[in-house]
Amino acid sequence: MIGEGRRMGAVPTEMAYIRIERPGPPAVLVSDRMAVPRSGPGEVLVKVAAAGINRPDVLQRQGLYPPPPGASDVPGLEVAGEIVATGAEVDRWRPGDRVMALVSSGGYAQYCVAPAPQVLPIPAGLSEVEAGGIPETFFTVWTNVFERGRLCPGETLLVHGGSSGIGTTAIQLANAFGAIVLTTVGGPEKQEACLRLGAKRAIDYRNEDFVAVARAETGGKGVDVILDMVGGTYVERNLHALAVEGRLVQIAWLEGAKVQANFMPLMLKRLTWTGSTLRPRSVAEKGEIARALEAKVWPLLAAGRLRPPVHATFPLAEAAAAHALMESSRHIGKIVLTT
């Protein structure tokens, strides 16, 4: 049932998982049972201990972000746990390995198949719950801030939504690699949390103008890189907050993707505006990101210099409550399901 390759003891034929009953509010997430998936060639089967909650999961639940063709319709983009079986053509991983993995879908379940190149070891000293909230945000931040945004030591990064899973990851990584970090948040509690994570300045967007603060904090120069998940009215303001040769990296559109703005600063300051999505990218591309993370970031996790903040955990069957918390934006860091 589990597929060719190696396996660890008896693996059940059936498992609990979360089904999206229909597009709608959190309550459409219901617990159900299904067959345990097989690990095919180049894949591993993970017994899931923890699965992170991410904004794309919310969009999928709402019917706005379907999984790629051929992928499971079970939500969940990241898992951590123990490998219990491997398919053919898997050389590195063995049953019993403690791992975390980026997946295209299927994370909200007791067992999940992951492409072997997208699997990473859990560093010593890191819990499975912490590891379950790492892959999606770390892959996203690395490829967007450091690869597409080309952030360098000494440069200034402005992160919108600093208290989110993406935001807390970006703050820590940028700070660890020698950049100066500014961020926008809503409220004093989130400001304090982001400062503890390494931000130089946490801007309360409810009563401060991030453009004015960004320019003041850089001596009028502007910031070098902006990581934006808001879009909408933020787009034109981002262009004004950037320095000459600055880079704006777009990863989401919480305010909407249709924008009317004055784009002249894009030309006058020779700006670069780029963006990407992670989920549709090939296994080979995601594998390249995984290897870069393992070489450059995993030593920092192992040394305790990076620690993903976990705001709350919920049992798998309470995925609806976890999504309700996500949509409230009251959390700081990651929300994680446990099995």
JSON list of C-alpha atoms in Angstrom, two decimals, residues 6-9 11 44-47 80-86 90 92-100 111 119-122 128:
[
{"chain": "A", "resi": 6, "resn": "ARG", "atom": "CA", "xyz": [12.05, 1.31, 2.47]},
{"chain": "A", "resi": 7, "resn": "ARG", "atom": "CA", "xyz": [9.47, 1.42, 5.21]},
{"chain": "A", "resi": 8, "resn": "MET", "atom": "CA", "xyz": [9.45, 1.54, 9.00]},
{"chain": "A", "resi": 9, "resn": "GLY", "atom": "CA", "xyz": [7.33, -1.15, 10.62]},
{"chain": "A", "resi": 11, "resn": "VAL", "atom": "CA", "xyz": [1.99, 1.82, 8.59]},
{"chain": "A", "resi": 44, "resn": "VAL", "atom": "CA", "xyz": [9.03, 10.08, 1.20]},
{"chain": "A", "resi": 45, "resn": "LEU", "atom": "CA", "xyz": [6.07, 9.44, 3.48]},
{"chain": "A", "resi": 46, "resn": "VAL", "atom": "CA", "xyz": [6.15, 11.50, 6.68]},
{"chain": "A", "resi": 47, "resn": "LYS", "atom": "CA", "xyz": [4.22, 10.64, 9.83]},
{"chain": "A", "resi": 80, "resn": "ALA", "atom": "CA", "xyz": [7.39, 18.10, 10.35]},
{"chain": "A", "resi": 81, "resn": "GLY", "atom": "CA", "xyz": [7.66, 14.60, 11.74]},
{"chain": "A", "resi": 82, "resn": "GLU", "atom": "CA", "xyz": [9.29, 11.25, 11.07]},
{"chain": "A", "resi": 83, "resn": "ILE", "atom": "CA", "xyz": [9.86, 9.47, 7.78]},
{"chain": "A", "resi": 84, "resn": "VAL", "atom": "CA", "xyz": [8.10, 6.09, 7.81]},
{"chain": "A", "resi": 85, "resn": "ALA", "atom": "CA", "xyz": [8.57, 5.06, 4.17]},
{"chain": "A", "resi": 86, "resn": "THR", "atom": "CA", "xyz": [10.53, 6.08, 1.10]},
{"chain": "A", "resi": 90, "resn": "VAL", "atom": "CA", "xyz": [15.40, 8.19, -2.69]},
{"chain": "A", "resi": 92, "resn": "ARG", "atom": "CA", "xyz": [19.47, 10.42, 1.27]},
{"chain": "A", "resi": 93, "resn": "TRP", "atom": "CA", "xyz": [16.50, 9.76, 3.53]},
{"chain": "A", "resi": 94, "resn": "ARG", "atom": "CA", "xyz": [15.71, 6.71, 5.64]},
{"chain": "A", "resi": 95, "resn": "PRO", "atom": "CA", "xyz": [12.73, 5.66, 7.77]},
{"chain": "A", "resi": 96, "resn": "GLY", "atom": "CA", "xyz": [13.20, 7.07, 11.25]},
{"chain": "A", "resi": 97, "resn": "ASP", "atom": "CA", "xyz": [14.73, 10.38, 10.09]},
{"chain": "A", "resi": 98, "resn": "ARG", "atom": "CA", "xyz": [13.31, 13.49, 11.83]},
{"chain": "A", "resi": 99, "resn": "VAL", "atom": "CA", "xyz": [12.50, 15.93, 9.06]},
{"chain": "A", "resi": 100, "resn": "MET", "atom": "CA", "xyz": [10.49, 18.91, 7.93]},
{"chain": "A", "resi": 111, "resn": "TYR", "atom": "CA", "xyz": [0.59, 11.21, 7.05]},
{"chain": "A", "resi": 119, "resn": "VAL", "atom": "CA", "xyz": [12.81, 17.62, 2.69]},
{"chain": "A", "resi": 120, "resn": "LEU", "atom": "CA", "xyz": [15.19, 19.03, 5.28]},
{"chain": "A", "resi": 121, "resn": "PRO", "atom": "CA", "xyz": [16.50, 17.64, 8.58]},
{"chain": "A", "resi": 122, "resn": "ILE", "atom": "CA", "xyz": [15.20, 19.00, 11.87]},
{"chain": "A", "resi": 128, "resn": "GLU", "atom": "CA", "xyz": [8.78, 19.20, 15.79]}
]
